[in-house]
PDB file of C-alpha atoms in Angstrom:
ATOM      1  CA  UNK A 254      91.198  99.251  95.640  1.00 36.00           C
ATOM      2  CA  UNK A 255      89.165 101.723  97.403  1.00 44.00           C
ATOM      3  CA  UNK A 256      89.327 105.460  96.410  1.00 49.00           C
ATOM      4  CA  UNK A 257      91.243 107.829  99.071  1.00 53.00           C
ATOM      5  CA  UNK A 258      88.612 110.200 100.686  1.00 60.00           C
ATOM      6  CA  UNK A 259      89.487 113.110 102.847  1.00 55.00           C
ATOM      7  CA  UNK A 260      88.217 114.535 106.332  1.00 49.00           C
ATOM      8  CA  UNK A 261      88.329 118.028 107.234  1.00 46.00           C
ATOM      9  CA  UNK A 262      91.906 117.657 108.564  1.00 53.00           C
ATOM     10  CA  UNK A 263      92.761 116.309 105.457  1.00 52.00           C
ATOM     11  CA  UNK A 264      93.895 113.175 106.946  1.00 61.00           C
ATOM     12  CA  UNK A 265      92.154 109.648 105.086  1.00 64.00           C
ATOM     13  CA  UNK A 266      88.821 108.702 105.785  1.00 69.00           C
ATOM     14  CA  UNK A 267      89.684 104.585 106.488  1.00 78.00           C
ATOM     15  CA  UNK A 268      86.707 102.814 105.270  1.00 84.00           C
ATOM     16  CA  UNK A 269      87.114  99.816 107.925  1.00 90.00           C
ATOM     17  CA  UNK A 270      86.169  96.278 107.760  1.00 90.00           C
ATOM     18  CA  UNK A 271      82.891  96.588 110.090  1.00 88.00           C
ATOM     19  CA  UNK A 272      81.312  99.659 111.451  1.00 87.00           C
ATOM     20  CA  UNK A 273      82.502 100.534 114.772  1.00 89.00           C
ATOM     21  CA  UNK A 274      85.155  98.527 114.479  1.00 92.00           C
ATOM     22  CA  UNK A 275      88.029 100.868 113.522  1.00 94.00           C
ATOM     23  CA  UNK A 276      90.487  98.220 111.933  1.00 95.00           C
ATOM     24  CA  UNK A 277      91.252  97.458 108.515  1.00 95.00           C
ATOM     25  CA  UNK A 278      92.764  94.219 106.978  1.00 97.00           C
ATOM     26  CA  UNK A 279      93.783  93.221 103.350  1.00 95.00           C
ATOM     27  CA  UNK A 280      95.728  91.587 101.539  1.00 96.00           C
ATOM     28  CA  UNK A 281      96.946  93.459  97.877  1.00 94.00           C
ATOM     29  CA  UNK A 282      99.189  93.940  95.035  1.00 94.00           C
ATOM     30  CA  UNK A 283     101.334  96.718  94.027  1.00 92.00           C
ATOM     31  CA  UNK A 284     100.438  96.264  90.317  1.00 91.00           C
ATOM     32  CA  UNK A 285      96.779  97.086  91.181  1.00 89.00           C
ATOM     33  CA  UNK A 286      97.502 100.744  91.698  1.00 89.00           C
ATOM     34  CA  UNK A 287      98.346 103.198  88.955  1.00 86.00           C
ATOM     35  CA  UNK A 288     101.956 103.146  87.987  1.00 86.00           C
ATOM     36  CA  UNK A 289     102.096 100.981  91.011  1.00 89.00           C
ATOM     37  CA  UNK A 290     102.499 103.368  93.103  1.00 88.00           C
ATOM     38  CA  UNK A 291      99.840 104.532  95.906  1.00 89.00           C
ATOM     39  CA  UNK A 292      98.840 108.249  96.666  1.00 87.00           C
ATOM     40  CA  UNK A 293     100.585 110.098  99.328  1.00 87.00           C
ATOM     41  CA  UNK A 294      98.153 110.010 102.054  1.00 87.00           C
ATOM     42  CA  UNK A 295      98.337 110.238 106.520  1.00 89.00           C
ATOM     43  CA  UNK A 296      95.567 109.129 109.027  1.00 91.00           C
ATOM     44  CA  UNK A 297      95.191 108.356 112.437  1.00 92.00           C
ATOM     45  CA  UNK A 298      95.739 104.738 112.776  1.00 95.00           C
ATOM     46  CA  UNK A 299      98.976 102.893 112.850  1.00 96.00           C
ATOM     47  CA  UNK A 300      99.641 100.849 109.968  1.00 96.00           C
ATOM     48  CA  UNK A 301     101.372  97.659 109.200  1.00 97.00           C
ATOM     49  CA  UNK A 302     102.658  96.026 106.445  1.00 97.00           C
ATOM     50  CA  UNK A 303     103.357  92.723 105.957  1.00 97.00           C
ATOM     51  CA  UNK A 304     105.518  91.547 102.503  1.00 97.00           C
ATOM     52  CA  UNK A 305     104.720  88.064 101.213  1.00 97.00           C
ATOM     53  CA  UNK A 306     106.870  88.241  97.908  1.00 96.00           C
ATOM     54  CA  UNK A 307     108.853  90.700  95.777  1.00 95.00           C
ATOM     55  CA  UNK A 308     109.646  93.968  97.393  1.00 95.00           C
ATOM     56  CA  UNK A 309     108.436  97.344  97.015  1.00 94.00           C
ATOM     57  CA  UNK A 310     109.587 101.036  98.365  1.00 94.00           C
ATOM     58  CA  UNK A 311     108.186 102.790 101.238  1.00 95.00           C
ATOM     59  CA  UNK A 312     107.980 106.487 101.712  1.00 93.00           C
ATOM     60  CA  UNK A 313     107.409 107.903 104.947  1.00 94.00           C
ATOM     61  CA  UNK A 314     108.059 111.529 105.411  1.00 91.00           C
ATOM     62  CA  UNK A 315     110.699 111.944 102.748  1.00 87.00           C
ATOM     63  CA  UNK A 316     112.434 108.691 104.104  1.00 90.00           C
ATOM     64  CA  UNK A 317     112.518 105.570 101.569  1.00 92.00           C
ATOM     65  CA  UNK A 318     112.072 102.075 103.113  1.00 95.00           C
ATOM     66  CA  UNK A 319     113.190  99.147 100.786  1.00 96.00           C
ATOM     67  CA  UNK A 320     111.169  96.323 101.661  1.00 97.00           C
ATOM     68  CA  UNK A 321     112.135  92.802 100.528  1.00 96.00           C
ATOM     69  CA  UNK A 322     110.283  89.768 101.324  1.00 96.00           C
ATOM     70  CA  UNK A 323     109.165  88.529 104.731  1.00 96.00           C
ATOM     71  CA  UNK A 324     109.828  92.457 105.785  1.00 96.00           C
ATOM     72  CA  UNK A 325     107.129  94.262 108.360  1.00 96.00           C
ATOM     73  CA  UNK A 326     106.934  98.126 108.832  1.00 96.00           C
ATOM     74  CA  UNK A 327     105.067  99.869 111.711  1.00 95.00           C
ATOM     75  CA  UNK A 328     104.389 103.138 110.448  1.00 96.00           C
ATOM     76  CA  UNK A 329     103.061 105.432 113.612  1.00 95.00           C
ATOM     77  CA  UNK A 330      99.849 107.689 113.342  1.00 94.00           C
ATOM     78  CA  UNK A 331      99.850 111.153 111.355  1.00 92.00           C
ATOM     79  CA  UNK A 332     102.801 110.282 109.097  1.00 93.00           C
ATOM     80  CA  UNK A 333     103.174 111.017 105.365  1.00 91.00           C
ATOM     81  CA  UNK A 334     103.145 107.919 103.385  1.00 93.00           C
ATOM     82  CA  UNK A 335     102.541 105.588 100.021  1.00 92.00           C
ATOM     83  CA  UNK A 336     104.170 102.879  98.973  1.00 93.00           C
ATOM     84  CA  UNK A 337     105.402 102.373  95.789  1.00 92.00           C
ATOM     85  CA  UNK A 338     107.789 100.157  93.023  1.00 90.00           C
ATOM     86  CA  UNK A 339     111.196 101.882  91.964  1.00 83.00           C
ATOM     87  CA  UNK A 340     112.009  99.177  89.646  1.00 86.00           C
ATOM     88  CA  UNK A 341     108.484  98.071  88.525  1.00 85.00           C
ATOM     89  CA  UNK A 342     108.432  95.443  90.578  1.00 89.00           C
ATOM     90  CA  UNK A 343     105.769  93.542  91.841  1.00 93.00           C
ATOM     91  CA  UNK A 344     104.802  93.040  95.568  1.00 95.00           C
ATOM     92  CA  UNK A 345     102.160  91.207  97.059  1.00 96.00           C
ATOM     93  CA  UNK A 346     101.307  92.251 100.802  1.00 97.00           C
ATOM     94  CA  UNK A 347      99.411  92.615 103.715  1.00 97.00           C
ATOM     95  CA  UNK A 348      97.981  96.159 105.620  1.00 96.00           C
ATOM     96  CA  UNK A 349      96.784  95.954 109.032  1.00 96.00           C
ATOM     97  CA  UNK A 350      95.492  99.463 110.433  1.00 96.00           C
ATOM     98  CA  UNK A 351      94.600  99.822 113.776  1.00 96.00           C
ATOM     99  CA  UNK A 352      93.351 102.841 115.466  1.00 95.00           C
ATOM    100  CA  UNK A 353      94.459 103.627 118.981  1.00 94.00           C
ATOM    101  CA  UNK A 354      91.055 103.623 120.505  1.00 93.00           C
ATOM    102  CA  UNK A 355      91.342  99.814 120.341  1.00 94.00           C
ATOM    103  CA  UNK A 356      93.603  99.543 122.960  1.00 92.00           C
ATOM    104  CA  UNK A 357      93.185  98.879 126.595  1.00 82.00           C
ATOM    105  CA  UNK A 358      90.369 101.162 128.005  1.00 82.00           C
ATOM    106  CA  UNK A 359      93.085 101.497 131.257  1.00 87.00           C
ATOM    107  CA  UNK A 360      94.428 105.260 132.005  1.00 87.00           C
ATOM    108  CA  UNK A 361      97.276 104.579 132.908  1.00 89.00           C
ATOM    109  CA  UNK A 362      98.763 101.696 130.925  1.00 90.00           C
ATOM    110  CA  UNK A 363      97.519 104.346 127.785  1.00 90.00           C
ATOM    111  CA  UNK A 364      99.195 106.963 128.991  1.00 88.00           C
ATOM    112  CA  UNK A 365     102.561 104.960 130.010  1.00 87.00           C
ATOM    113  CA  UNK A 366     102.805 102.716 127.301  1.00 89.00           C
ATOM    114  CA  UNK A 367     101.276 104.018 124.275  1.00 91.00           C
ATOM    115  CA  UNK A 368     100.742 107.603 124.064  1.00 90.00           C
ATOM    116  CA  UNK A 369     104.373 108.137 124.307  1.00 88.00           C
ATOM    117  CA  UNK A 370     104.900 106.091 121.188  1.00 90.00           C
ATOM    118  CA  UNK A 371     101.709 107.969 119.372  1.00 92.00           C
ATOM    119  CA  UNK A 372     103.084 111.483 120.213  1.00 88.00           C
ATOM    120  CA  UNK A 373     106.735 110.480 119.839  1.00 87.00           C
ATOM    121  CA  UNK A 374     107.299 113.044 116.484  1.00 82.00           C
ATOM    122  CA  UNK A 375     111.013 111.188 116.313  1.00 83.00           C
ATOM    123  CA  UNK A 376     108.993 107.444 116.013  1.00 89.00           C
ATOM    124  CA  UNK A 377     107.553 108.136 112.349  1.00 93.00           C
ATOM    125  CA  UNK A 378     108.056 104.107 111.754  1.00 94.00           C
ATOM    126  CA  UNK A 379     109.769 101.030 112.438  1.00 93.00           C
ATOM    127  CA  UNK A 380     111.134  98.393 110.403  1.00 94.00           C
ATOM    128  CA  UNK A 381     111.758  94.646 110.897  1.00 93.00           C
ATOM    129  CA  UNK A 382     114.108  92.541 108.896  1.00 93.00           C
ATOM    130  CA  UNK A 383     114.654  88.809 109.252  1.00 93.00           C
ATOM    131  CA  UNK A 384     118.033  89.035 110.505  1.00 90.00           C
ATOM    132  CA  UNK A 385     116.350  90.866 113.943  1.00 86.00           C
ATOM    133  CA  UNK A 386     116.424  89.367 116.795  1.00 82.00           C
ATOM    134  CA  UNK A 387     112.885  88.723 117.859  1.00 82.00           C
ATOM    135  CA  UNK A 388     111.917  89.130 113.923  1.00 90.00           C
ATOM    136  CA  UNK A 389     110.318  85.451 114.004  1.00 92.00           C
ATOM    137  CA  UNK A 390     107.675  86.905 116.976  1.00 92.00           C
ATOM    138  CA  UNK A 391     106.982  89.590 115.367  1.00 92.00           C
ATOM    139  CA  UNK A 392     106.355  88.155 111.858  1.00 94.00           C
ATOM    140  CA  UNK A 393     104.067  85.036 113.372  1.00 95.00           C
ATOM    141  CA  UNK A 394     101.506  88.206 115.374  1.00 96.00           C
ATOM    142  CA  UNK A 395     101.361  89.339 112.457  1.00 96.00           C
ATOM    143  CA  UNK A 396     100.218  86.625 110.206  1.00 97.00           C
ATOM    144  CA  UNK A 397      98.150  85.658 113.022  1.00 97.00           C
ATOM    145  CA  UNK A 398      96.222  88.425 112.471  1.00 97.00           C
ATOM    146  CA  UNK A 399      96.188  88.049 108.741  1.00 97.00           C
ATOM    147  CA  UNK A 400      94.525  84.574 109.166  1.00 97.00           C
ATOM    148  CA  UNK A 401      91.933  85.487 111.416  1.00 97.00           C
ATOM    149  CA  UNK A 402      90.819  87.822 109.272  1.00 96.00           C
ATOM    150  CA  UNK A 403      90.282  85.312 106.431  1.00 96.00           C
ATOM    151  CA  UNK A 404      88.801  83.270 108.423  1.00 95.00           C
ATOM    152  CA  UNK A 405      86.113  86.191 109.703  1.00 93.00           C
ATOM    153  CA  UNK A 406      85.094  83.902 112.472  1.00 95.00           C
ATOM    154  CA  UNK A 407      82.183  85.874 114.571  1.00 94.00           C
ATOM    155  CA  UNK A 408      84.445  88.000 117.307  1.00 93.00           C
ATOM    156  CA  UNK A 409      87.577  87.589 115.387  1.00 96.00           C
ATOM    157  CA  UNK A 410      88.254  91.214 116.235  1.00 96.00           C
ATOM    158  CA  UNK A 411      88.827  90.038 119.885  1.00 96.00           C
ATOM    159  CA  UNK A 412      91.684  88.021 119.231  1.00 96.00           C
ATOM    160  CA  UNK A 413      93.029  90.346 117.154  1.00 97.00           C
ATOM    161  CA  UNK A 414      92.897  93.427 119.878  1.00 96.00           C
ATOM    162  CA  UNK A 415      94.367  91.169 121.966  1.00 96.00           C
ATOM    163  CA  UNK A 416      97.403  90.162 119.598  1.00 96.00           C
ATOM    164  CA  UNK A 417      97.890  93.886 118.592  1.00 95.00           C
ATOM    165  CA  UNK A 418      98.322  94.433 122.636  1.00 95.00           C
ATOM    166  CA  UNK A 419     101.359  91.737 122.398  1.00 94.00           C
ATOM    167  CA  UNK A 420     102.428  93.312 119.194  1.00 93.00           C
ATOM    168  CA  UNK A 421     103.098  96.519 121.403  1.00 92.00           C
ATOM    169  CA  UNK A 422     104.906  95.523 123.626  1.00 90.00           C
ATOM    170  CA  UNK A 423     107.738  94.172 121.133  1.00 87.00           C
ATOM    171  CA  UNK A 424     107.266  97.970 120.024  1.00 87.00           C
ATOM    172  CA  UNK A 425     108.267  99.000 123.544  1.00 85.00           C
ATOM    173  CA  UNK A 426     111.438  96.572 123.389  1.00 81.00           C
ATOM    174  CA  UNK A 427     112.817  97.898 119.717  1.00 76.00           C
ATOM    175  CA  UNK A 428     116.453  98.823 119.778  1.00 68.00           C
ATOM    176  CA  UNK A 429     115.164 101.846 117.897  1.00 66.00           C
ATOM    177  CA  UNK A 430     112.251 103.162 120.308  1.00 65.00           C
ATOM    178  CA  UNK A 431     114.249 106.539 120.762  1.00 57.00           C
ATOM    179  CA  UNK A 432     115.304 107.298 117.850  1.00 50.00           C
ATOM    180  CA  UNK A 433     118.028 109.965 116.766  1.00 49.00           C
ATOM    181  CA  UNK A 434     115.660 113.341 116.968  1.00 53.00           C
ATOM    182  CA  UNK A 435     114.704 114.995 114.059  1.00 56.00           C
ATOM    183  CA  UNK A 436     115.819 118.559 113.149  1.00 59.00           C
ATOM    184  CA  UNK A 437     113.543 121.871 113.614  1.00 65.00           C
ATOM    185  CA  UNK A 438     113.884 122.392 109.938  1.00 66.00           C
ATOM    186  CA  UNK A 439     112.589 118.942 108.706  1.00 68.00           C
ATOM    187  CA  UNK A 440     109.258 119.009 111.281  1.00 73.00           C
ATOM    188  CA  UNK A 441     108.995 122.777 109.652  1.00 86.00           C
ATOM    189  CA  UNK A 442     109.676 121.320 106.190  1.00 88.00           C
ATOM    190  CA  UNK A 443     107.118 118.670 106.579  1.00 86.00           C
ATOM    191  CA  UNK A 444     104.458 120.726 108.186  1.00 89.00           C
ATOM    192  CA  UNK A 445     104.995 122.801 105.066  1.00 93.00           C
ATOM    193  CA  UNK A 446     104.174 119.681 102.864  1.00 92.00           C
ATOM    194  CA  UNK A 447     101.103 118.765 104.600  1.00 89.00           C
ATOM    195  CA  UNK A 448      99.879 122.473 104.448  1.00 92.00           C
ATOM    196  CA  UNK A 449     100.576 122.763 100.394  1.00 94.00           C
ATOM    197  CA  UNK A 450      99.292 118.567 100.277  1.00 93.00           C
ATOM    198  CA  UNK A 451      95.947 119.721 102.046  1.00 91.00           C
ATOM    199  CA  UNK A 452      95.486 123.227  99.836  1.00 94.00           C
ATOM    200  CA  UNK A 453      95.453 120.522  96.822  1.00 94.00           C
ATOM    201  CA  UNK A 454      92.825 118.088  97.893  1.00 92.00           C
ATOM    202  CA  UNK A 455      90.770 121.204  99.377  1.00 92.00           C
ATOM    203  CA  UNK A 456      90.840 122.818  95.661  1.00 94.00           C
ATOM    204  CA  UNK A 457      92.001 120.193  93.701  1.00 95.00           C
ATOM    205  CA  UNK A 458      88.343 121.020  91.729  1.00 94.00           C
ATOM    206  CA  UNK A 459      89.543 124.881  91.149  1.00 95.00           C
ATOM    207  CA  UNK A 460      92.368 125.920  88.504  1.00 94.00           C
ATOM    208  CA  UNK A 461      95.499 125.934  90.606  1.00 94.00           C
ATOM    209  CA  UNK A 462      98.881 126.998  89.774  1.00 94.00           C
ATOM    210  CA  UNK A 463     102.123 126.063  90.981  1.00 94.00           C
ATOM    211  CA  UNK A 464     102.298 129.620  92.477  1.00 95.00           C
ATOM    212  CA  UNK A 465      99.231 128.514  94.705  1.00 95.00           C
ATOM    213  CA  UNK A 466      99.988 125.494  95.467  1.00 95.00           C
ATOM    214  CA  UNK A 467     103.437 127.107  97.046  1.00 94.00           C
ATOM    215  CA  UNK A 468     101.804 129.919  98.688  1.00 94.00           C
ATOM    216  CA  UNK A 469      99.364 127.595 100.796  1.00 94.00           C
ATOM    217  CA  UNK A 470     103.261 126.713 102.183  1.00 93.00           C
ATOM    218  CA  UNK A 471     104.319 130.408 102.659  1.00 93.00           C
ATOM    219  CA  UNK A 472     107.383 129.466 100.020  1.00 93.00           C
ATOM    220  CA  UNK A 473     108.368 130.410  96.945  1.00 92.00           C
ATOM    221  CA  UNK A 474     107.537 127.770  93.823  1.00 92.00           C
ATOM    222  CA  UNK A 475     111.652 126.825  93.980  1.00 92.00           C
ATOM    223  CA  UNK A 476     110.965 125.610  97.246  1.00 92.00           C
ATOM    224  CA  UNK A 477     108.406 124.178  96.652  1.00 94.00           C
ATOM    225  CA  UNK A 478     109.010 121.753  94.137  1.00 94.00           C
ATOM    226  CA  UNK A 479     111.976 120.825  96.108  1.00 92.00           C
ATOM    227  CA  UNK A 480     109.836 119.688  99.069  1.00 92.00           C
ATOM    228  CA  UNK A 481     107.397 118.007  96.983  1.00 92.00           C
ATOM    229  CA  UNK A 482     110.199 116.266  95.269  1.00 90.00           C
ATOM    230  CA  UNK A 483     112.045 115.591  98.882  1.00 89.00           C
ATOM    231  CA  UNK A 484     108.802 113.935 100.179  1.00 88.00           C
ATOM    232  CA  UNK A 485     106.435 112.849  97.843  1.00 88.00           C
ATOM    233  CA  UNK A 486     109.308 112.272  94.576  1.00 86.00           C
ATOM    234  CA  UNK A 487     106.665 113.892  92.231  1.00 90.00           C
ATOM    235  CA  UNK A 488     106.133 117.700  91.488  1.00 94.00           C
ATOM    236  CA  UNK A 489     103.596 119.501  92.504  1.00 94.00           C
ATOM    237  CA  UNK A 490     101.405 119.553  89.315  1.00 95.00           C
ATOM    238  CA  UNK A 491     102.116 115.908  89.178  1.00 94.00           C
ATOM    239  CA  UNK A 492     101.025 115.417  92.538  1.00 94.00           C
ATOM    240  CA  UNK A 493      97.417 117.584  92.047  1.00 96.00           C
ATOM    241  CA  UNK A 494      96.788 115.746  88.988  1.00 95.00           C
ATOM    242  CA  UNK A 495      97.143 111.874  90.231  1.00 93.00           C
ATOM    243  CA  UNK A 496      94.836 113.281  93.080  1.00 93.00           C
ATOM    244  CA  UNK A 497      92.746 114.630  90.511  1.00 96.00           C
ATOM    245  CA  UNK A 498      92.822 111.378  88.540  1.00 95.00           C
ATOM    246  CA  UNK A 499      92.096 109.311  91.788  1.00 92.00           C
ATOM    247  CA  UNK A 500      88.909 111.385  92.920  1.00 93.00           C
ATOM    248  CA  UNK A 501      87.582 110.864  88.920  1.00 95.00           C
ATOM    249  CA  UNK A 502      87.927 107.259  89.117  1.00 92.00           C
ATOM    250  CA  UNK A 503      85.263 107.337  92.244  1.00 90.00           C
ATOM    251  CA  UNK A 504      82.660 109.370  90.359  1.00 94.00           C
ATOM    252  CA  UNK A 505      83.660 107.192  87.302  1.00 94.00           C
ATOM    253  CA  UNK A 506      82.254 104.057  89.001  1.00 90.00           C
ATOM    254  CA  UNK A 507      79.710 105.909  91.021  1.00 90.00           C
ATOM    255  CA  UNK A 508      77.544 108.410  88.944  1.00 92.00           C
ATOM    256  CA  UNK A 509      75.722 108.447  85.902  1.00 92.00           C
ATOM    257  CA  UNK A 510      77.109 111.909  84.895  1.00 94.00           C
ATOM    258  CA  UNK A 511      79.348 112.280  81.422  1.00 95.00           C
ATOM    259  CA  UNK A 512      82.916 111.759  81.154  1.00 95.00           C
ATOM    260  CA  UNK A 513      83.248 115.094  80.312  1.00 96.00           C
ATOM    261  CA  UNK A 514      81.163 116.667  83.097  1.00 96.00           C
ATOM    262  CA  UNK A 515      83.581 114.714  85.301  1.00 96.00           C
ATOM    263  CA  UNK A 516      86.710 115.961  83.965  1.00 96.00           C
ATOM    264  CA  UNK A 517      85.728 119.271  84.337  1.00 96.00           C
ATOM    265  CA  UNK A 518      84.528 118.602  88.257  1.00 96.00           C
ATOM    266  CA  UNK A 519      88.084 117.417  89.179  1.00 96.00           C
ATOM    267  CA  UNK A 520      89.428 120.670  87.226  1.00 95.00           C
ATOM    268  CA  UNK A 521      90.175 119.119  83.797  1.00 96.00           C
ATOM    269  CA  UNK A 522      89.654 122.346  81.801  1.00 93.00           C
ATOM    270  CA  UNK A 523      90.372 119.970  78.198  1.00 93.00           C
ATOM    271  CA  UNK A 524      88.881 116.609  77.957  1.00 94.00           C
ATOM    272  CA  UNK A 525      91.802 115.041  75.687  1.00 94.00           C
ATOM    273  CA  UNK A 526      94.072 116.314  78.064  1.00 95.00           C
ATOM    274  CA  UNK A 527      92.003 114.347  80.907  1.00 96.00           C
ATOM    275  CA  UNK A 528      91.936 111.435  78.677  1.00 95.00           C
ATOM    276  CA  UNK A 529      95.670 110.901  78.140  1.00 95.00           C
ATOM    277  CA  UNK A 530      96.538 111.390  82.036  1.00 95.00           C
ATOM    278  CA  UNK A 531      93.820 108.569  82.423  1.00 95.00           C
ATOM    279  CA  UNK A 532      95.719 105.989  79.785  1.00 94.00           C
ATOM    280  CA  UNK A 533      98.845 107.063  80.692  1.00 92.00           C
ATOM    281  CA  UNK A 534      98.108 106.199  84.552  1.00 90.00           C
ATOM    282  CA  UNK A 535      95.285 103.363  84.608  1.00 90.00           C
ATOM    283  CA  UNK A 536      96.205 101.943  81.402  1.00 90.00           C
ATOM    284  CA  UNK A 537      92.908 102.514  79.722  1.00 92.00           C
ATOM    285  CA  UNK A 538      90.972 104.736  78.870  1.00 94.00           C
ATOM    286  CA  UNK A 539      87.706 106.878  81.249  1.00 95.00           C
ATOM    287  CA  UNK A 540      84.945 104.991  79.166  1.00 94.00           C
ATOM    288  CA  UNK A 541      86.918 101.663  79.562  1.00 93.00           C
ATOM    289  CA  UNK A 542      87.746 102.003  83.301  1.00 92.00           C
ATOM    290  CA  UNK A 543      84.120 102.705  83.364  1.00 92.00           C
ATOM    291  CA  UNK A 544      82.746  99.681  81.984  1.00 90.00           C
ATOM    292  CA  UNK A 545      85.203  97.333  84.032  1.00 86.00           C
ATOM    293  CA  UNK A 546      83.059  98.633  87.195  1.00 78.00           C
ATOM    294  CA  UNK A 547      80.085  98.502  85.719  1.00 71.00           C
ATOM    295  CA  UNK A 548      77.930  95.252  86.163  1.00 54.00           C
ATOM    296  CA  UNK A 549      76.088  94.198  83.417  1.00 50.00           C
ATOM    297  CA  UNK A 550      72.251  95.749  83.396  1.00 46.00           C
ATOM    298  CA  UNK A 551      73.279  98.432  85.677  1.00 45.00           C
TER     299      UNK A 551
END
């Protein structure tokens, strides 16, 4: 599972399959992430996911998803979202993302049929359920483009550009392509999230209070632990120290430097403190989740 790295809009950095190439494809399983549960995160490429077995939560923008097996969701660009297991359990699944630039290079098919979906604010996702009509379609693109990629023949990418352009246009025929508009107050109460979200992973390395943390969102702390609670169902000190916890596990597994020096550089002012977070999230402890990604004779 690759650790979630931040631009300067604080939007993910997608480490894709091949330079260039802005898609990403992989299969995974919800147990794999701490607590099972992935970190809140937004970026500019659509993303799909694809449920083999079991059935997991999706959060997008404050709105849970329950997906069950066999169950895709489209979730459009710029939206707040993780996935996660309310009931501990497991789910094995697919994530296709796909970044606009991929489609056709023509004007005005872009700005007819796609840029209205990308900018659509009211289109945050779409979900498909085997008792749709058209569901079977939908489901067979999509594990089209799941076996191409384990088959990696040369210029697989082709095909799959080509699929994701059919793919669209059973977008543009879903019942729920307008969908009911979204209040002033929830775009203002989400813009709020991503402001506070972004302060965090900007200063996550600083000592940060909940006071801080609210005023990067012009609220009070009240507020703001109703917001974070509303969108992300984890406070904000909870939130700053998973993200905290996530960045360590990178420099874990990619420097040299001492468990304590690393603590301290994602704004662990106690070691012990540092240490139980760790166990309590990744099951182990630093030093152990050290040595699993360590080869031997590094």
């Amino acid at each position: 599972m690759k650790e979630l790295e931040i631009m300067k809009d604080d939007s993910e950095i997608v480490h894709y399959d091949r330079s260039g190439v802005p898609l990403y494809i992989r299969n995974a399983r919800l147990s794999s992430y701490p607590n099972m549960r992935a970190l809140c995160h937004w970026h500019e490429d659509l993303e799909f996911i694809r449920v083999f077995s079991g059935k997991m939560n999706y959060y997008v923008n404050g709105k849970s998803i329950l997906l069950n097996e066999n169950d895709c969701l489209m979730v459009n660009v710029r939206q707040m979202h993780y996935g996660y297991a309310s009931d501990k359990t497991d789910c094995d699944f697919a994530c296709i993302l796909f970044h606009p630039n991929l489609f056709t290079g023509n004007k005005s098919l872009y700005q007819d049929y796609i840029l209205p979906i990308l900018n659509n604010q009211n289109l945050e996702y779409l979900h498909y359920t085997p008792d749709e009509t058209g569901f079977p379609d939908v489901l067979q693109l999509l594990d089209r483009i799941i076996s191409l990629k384990e088959q990696s023949v040369p210029g697989y990418e082709m095909e799959v550009i080509g699929i994701m352009h059919a793919f669209w246009n059973r977008i543009l025929q879903h019942p729920e392509i307008i969908p009911p508009a979204s209040s002033d107050k929830d775009r203002s109460d989400l813009a709020i999230q991503k402001n506070m979200v972004s302060y965090i992973y900007q200063h996550f390395s600083e000592k940060i209070s909940l006071t801080d943390i609210a005023a990067a969102g012009n609220i009070c702390r009240n507020k703001c632990c109703v917001i974070f609670r509303h969108y992300l169902q984890q406070s904000p000190i909870e939130f700053l120290n998973s993200y905290r916890l996530k960045v360590s596990c990178g420099l874990l597994k990619e420097t040299a430097d001492s468990i304590t020096r690393i603590a301290l550089s994602c704004g662990f002012n106690h070691l012990s403190y540092y240490s139980k977070l760790f166990l309590q999230n990744y099951g182990c402890t630093p030093s152990e989740y050290r040595c699993l990604y360590t080869a031997p004779g590094d």
